[in-house]
mmCIF file of C-alpha atoms and ligand atoms in Angstrom:
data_model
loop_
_atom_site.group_PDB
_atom_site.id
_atom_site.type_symbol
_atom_site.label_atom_id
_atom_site.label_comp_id
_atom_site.label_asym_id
_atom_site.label_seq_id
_atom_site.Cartn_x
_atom_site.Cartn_y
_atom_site.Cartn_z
ATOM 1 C CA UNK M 1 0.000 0.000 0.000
ATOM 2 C CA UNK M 2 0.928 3.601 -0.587
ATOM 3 C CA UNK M 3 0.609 6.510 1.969
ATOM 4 C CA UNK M 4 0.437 9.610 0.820
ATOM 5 C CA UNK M 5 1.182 12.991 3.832
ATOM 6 C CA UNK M 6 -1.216 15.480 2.304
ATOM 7 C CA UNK M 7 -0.876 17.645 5.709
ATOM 8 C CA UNK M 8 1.204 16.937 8.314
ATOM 9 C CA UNK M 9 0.070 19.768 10.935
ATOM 10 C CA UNK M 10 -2.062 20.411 13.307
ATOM 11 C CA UNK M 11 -4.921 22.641 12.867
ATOM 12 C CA UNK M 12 -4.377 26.363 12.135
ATOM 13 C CA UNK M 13 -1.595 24.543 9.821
ATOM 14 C CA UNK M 14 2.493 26.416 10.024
ATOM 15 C CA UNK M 15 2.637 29.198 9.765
ATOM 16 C CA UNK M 16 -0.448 29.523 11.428
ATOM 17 C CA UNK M 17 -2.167 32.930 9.613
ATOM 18 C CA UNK M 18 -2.011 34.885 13.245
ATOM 19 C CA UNK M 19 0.867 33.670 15.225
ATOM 20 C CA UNK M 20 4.184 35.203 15.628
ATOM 21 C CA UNK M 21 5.754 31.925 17.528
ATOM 22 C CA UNK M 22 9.050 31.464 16.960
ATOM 23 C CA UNK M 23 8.606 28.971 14.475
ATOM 24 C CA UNK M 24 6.096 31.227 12.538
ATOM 25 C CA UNK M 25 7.785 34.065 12.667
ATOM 26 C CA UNK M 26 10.742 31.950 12.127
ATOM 27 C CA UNK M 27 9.929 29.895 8.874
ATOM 28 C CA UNK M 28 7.958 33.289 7.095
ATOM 29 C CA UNK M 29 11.474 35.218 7.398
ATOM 30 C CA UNK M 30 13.551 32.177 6.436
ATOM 31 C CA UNK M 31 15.234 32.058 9.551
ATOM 32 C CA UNK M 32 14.995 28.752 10.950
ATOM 33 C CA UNK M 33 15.282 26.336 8.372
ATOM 34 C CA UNK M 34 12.288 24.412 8.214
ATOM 35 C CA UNK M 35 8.786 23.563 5.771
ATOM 36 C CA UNK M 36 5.541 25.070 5.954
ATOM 37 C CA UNK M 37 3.152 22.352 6.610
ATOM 38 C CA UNK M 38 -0.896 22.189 5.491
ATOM 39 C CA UNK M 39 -3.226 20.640 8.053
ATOM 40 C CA UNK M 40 -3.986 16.956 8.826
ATOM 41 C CA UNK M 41 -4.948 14.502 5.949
ATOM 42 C CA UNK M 42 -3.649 11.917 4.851
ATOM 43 C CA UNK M 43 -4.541 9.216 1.488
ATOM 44 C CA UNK M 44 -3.806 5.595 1.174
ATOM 45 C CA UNK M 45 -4.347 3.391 -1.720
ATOM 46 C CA UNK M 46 -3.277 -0.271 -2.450
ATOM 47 C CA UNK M 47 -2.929 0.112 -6.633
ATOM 48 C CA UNK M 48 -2.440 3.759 -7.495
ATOM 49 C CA UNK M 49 -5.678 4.437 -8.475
ATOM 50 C CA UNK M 50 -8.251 4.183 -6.306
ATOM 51 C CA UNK M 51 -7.249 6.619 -3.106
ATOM 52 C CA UNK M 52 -9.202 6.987 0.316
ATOM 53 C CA UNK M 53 -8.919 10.139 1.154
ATOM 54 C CA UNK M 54 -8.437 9.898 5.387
ATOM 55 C CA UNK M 55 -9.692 13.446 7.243
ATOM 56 C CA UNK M 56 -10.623 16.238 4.878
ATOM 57 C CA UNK M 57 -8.316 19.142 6.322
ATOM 58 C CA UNK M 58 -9.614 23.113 5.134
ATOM 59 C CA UNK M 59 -6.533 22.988 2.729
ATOM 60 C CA UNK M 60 -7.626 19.825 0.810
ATOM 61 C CA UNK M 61 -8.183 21.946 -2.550
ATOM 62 C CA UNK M 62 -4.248 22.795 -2.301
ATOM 63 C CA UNK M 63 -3.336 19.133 -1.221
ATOM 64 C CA UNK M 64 -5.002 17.885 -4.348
ATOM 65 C CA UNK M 65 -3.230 20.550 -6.571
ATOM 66 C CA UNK M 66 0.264 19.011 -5.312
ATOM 67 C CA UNK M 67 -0.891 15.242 -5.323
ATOM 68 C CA UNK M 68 -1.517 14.569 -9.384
ATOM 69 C CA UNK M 69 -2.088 10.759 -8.797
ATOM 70 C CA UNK M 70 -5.146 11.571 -7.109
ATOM 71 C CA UNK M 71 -6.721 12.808 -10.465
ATOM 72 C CA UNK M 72 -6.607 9.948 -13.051
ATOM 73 C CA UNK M 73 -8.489 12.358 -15.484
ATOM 74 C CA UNK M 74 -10.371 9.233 -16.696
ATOM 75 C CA UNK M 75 -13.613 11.450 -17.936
ATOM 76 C CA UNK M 76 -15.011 14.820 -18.216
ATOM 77 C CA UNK M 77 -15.465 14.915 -13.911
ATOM 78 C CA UNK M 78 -13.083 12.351 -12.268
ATOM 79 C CA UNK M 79 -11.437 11.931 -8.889
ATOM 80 C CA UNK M 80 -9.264 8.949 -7.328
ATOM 81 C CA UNK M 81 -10.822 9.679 -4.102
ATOM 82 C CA UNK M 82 -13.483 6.502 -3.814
ATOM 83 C CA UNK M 83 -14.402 7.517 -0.072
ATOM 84 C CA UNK M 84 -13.527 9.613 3.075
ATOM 85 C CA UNK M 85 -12.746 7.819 6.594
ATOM 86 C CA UNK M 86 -13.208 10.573 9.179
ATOM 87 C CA UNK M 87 -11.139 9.813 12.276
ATOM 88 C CA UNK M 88 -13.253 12.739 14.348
ATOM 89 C CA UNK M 89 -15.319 15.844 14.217
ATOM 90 C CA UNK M 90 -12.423 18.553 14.477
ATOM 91 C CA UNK M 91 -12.504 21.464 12.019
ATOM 92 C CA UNK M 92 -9.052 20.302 10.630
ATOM 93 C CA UNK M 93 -10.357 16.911 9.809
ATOM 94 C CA UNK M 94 -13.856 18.039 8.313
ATOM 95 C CA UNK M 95 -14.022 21.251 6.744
ATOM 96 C CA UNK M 96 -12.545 20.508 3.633
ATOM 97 C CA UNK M 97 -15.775 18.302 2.986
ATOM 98 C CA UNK M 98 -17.212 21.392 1.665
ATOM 99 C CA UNK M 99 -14.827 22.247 -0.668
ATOM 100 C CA UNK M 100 -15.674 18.657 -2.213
ATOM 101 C CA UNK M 101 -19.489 19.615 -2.996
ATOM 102 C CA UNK M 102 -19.289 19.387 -6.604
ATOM 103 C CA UNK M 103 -19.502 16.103 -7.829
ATOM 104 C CA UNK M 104 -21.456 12.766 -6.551
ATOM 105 C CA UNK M 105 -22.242 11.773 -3.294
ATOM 106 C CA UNK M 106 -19.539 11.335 -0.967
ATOM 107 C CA UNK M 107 -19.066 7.807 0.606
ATOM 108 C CA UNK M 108 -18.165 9.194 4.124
ATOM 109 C CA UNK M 109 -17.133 6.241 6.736
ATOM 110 C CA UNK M 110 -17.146 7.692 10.285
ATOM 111 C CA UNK M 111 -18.738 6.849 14.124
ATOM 112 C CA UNK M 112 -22.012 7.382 14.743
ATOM 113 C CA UNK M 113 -21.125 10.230 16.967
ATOM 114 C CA UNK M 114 -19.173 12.020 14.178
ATOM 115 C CA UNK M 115 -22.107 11.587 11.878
ATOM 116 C CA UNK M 116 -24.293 13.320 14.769
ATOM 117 C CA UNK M 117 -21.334 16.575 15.324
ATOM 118 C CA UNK M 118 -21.636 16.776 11.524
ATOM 119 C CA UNK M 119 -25.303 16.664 11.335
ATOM 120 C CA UNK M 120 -26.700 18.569 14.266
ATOM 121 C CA UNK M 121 -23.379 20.669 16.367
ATOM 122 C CA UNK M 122 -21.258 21.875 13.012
ATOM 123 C CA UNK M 123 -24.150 20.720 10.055
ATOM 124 C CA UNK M 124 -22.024 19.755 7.659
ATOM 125 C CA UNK M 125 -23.069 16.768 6.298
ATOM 126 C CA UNK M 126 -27.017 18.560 6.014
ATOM 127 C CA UNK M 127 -25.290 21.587 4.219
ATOM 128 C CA UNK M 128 -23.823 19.361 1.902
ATOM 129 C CA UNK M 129 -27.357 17.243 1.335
ATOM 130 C CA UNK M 130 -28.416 20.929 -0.636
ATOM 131 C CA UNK M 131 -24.982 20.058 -3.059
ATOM 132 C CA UNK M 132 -23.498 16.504 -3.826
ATOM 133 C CA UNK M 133 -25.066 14.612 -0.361
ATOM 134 C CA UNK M 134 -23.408 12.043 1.592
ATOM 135 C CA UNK M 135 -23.544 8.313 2.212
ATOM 136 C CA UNK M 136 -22.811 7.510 5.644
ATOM 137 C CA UNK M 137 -21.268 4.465 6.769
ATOM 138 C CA UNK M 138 -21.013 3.704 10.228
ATOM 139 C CA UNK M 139 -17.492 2.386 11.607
ATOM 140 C CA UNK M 140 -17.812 -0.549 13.745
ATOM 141 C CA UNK M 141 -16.417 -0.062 17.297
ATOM 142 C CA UNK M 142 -16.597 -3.314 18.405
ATOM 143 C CA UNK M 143 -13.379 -5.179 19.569
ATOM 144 C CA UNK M 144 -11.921 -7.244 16.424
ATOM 145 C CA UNK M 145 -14.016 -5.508 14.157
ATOM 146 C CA UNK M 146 -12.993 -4.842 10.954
ATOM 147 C CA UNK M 147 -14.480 -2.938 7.861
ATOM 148 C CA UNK M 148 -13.549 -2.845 4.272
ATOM 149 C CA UNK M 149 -14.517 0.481 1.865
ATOM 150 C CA UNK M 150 -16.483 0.242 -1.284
ATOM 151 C CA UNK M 151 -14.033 0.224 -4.397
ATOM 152 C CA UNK M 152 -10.902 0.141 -2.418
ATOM 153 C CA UNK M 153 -9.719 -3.048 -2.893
ATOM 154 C CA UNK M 154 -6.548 -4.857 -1.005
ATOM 155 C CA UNK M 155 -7.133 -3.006 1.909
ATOM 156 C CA UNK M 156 -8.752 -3.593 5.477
ATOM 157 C CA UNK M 157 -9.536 -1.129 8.208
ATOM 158 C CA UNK M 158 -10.155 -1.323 11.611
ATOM 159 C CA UNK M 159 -11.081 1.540 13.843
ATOM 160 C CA UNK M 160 -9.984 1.735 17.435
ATOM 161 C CA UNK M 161 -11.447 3.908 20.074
ATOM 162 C CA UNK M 162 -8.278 5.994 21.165
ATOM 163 C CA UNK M 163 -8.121 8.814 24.514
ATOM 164 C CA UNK M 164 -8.532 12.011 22.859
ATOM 165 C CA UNK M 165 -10.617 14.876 23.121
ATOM 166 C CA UNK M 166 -13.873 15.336 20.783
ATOM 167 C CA UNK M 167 -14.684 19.020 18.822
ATOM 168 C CA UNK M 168 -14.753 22.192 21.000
ATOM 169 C CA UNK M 169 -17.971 22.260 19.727
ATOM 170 C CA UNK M 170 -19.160 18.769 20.408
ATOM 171 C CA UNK M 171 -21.108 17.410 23.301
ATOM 172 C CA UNK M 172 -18.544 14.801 22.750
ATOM 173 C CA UNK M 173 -15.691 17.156 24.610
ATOM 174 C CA UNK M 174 -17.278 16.589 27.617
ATOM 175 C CA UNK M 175 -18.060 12.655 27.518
ATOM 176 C CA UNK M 176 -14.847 10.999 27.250
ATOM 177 C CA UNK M 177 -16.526 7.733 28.059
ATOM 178 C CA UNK M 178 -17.997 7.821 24.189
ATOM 179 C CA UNK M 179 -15.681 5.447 22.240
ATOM 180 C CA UNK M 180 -17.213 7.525 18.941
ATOM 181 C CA UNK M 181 -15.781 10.416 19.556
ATOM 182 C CA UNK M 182 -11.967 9.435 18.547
ATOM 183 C CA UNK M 183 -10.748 6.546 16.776
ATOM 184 C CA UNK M 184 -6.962 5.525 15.115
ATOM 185 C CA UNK M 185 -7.105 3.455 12.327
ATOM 186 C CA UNK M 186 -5.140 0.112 11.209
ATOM 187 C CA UNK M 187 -5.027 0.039 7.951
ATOM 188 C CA UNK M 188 -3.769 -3.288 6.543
ATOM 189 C CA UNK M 189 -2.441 -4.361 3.005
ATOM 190 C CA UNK M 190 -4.567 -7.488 2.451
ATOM 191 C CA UNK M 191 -2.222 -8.949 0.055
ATOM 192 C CA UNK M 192 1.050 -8.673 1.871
ATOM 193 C CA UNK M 193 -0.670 -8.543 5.553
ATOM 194 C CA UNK M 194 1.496 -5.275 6.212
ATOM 195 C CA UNK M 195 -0.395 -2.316 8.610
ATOM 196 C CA UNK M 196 0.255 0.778 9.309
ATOM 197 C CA UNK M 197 -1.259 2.274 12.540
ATOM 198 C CA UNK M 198 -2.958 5.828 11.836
ATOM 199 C CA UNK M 199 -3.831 8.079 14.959
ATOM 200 C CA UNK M 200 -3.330 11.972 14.939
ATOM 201 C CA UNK M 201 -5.120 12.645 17.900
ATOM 202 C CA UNK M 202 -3.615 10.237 21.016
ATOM 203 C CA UNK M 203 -3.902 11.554 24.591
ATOM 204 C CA UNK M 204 -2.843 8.310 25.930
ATOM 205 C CA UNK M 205 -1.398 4.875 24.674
ATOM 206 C CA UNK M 206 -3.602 2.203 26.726
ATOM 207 C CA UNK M 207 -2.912 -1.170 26.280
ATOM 208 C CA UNK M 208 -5.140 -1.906 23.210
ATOM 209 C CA UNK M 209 -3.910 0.383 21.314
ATOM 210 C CA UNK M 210 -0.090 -0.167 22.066
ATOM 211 C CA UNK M 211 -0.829 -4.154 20.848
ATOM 212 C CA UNK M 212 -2.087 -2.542 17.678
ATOM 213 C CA UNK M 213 0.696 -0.535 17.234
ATOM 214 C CA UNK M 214 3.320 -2.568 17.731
ATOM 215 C CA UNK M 215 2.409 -5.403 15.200
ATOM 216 C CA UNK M 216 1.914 -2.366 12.602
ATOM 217 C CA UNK M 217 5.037 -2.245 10.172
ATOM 218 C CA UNK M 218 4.780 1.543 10.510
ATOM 219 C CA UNK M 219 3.012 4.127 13.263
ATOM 220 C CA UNK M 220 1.507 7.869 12.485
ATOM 221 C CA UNK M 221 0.898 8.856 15.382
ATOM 222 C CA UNK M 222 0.188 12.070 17.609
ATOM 223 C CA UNK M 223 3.160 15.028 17.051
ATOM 224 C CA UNK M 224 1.248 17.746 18.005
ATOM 225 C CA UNK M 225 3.278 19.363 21.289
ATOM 226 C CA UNK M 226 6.934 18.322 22.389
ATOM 227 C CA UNK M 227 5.792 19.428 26.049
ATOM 228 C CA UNK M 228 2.682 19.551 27.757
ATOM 229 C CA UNK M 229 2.587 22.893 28.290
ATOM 230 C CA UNK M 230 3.929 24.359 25.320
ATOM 231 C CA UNK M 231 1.329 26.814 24.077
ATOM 232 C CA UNK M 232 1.224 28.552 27.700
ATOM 233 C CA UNK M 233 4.862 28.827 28.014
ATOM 234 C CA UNK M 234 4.975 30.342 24.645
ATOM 235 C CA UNK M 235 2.176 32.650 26.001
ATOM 236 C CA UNK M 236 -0.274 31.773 22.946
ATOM 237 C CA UNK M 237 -2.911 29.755 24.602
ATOM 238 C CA UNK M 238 -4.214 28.913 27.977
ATOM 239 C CA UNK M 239 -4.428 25.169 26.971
ATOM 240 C CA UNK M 240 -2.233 22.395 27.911
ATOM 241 C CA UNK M 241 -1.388 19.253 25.659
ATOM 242 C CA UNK M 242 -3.639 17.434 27.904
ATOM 243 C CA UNK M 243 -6.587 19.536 27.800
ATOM 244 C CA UNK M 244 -7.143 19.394 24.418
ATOM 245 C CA UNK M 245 -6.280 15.429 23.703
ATOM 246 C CA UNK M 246 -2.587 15.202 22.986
ATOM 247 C CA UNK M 247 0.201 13.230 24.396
ATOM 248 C CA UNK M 248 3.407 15.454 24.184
ATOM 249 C CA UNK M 249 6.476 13.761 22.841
ATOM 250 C CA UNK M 250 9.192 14.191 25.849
ATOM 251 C CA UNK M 251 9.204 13.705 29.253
ATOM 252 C CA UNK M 252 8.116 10.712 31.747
ATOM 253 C CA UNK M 253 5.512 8.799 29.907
ATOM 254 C CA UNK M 254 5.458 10.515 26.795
ATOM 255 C CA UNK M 255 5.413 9.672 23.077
ATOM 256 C CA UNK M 256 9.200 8.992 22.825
ATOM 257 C CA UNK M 257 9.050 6.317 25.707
ATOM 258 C CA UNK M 258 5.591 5.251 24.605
ATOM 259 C CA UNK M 259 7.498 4.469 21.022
ATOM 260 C CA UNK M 260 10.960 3.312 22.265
ATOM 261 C CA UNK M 261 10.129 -0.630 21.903
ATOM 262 C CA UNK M 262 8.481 -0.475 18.721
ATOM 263 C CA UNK M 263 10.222 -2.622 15.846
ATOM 264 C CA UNK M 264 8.314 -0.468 12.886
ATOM 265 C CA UNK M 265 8.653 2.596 11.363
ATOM 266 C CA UNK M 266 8.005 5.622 13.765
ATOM 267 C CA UNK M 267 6.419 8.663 12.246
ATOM 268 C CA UNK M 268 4.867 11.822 13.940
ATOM 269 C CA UNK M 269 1.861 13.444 12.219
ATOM 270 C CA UNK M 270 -0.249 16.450 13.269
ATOM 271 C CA UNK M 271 2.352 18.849 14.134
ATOM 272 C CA UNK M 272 1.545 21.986 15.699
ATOM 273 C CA UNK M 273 3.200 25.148 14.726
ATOM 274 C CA UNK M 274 4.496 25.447 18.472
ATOM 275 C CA UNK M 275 6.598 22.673 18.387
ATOM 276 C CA UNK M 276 10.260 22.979 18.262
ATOM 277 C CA UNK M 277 10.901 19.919 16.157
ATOM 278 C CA UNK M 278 9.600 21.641 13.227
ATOM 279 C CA UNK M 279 12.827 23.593 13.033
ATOM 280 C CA UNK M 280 15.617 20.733 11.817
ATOM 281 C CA UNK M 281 18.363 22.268 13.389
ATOM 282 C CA UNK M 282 16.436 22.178 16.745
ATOM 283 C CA UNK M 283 17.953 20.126 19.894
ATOM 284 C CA UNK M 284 14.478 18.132 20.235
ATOM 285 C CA UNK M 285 14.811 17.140 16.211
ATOM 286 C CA UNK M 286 18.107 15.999 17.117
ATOM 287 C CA UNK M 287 16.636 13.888 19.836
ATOM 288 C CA UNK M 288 13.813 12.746 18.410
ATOM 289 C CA UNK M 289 16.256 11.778 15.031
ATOM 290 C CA UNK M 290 18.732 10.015 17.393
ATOM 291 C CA UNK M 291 15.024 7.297 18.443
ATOM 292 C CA UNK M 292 14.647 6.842 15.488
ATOM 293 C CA UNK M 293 11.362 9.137 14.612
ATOM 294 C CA UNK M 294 10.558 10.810 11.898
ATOM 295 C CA UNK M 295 8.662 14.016 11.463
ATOM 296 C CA UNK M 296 6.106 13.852 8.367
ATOM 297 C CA UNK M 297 5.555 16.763 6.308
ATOM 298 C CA UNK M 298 3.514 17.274 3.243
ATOM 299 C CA UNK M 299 4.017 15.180 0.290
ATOM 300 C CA UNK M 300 5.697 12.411 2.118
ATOM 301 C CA UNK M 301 4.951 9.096 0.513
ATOM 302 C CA UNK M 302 5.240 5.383 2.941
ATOM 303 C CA UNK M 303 5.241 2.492 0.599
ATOM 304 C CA UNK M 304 4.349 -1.200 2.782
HETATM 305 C C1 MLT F 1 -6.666 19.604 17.687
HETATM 306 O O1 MLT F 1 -6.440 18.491 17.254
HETATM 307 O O2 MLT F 1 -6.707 19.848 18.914
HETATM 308 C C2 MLT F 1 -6.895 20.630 16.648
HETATM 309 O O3 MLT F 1 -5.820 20.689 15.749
HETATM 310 C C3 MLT F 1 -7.495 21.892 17.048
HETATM 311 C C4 MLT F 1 -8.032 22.655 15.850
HETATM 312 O O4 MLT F 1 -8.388 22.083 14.814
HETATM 313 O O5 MLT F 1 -8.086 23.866 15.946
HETATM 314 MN MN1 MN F 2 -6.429 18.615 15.055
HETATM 315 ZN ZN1 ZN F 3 2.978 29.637 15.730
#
């Protein structure tokens, strides 16, 4: 299977429009040397031609402009994108849906509590109903379930409930005990039995979802912060890493140990424009390049 990084930040993307971080400020002078990133989405397809498209980030139309194998250009209105998986209800992950309004339905596959943000909190999928409509396909939650995605063949998904944090604007931010409101995804190559584990939003690894990870061949997992309080220290937020659903990478229990046994490839996705290991020549690149992690970024392609 291919996977192709369409964005590898977090949401507001880097630079972020209104933030004079050092990294922002930083990367729009050209003085740190590191690569503007476009928020969270990612494709995967097991024959070049037939792509699910995985979170639809606000900058999808650009994505698309910079992925050409995503347009086959078969007929008069053609896309490679079969379906959409939805891993939650954030803005990063769904906005871009409406930027997708002008062609058939779209085969969306997402938790019955994402359907519900998207139909009744941020209406979405109803806005969409007066353009192209949607399909909805529930994900199964249940232990060992799995689910396959119409015209995507050689590929199985399963979703798995992950700690996180559902929408600011969800009822979901408030009931963590709702396994809908944040899943990772294995995907697995059905022909070579290959997976790669798929979870941008992680606030903790529990044990089910550390078994899945470490028989996946590869890991995209949660890059958002380095520390946990990050965005206050900086003096742009109020929030901590943990308030909003995001294990930080260093420090006692963090992503770094969490990763440290793993035998497969180690990548960090959703990547805030706080965090210092967007700049390459930073100490905590160095670090995290010395475990053996790599930092995504846009365009990125993971053959398995
Ligand atoms: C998050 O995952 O917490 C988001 O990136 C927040 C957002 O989309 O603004
Ligand atoms: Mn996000
Ligand atoms: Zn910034």
């Amino acid at each position: 299977m291919k996977i192709r990084v369409l964005g590898s930040a977090a949401g507001g993307g880097f630079p972020q429009w209104n933030c004079n971080c050092p990294n922002c400020d930083g990367v729009r002078r050209g003085a740190i040397r590191a690569q503007p990133r476009t928020q969270s989405s990612i494709a995967v397809s097991a024959d070049d031609e037939n792509w699910v498209l995985i979170n639809a980030s606000p900058d999808i139309l650009t994505q698309l402009k910079s992925a050409p194998d995503l347009q086959p250009a078969r007929a008069l209105r053609d896309t490679g994108i079969r379906a959409i998986i939805l891993v939650d209800s954030q803005i990063d992950h769904t906005t871009g849906l409406l930027m997708l309004r002008e062609g058939v339905p779209l085969e969306i596959y997402c938790t019955d509590t994402v359907r519900r943000d998207l139909t009744e909190f941020n209406p979405i999928f109803r806005v969409l109903g007066h353009y192209c409509g949607i399909n909805h396909h529930p994900l199964p939650l249940a232990d060992g379930a799995g689910f396959t995605v119409d015209g995507i063949g050689g590929l199985g998904f399963t979703a798995v409930p992950v700690t996180s944090k559902g929408a600011p604007y969800s009822p979901g931010r408030h009931d963590a005990d709702d396994p809908g409101n944040n899943i990772g995804l294995v995907i697995s190559d059905t022909t070579s039995g290959r997976s790669v584990f798929y979870s941008p939003g992680l606030a903790a690894v529990d044990g089910r979802v550390y078994d899945h990870m470490a028989r996946a061949g590869c890991v995209m997992v949660d890059g958002t912060f380095w520390t946990d309080d990050e965005m206050v220290r900086l003096g742009v937020s109020k929030k901590y890493a943990h308030d909003i659903g995001h294990l930080p990478q260093s420090g006692a229990g963090g992503m770094m140990q969490r990763l440290a046994p793993l035998k497969g490839r180690k990548v960090l996705i959703h990547i805030n424009n706080t965090n210092p290991i967007l700049d390459e020549e930073s100490p905590q690149r160095a670090e995290l390049t010395r475990a053996g992690i790599e930092v995504s970024y846009d365009g990125m392609e993971i053959e398995l």
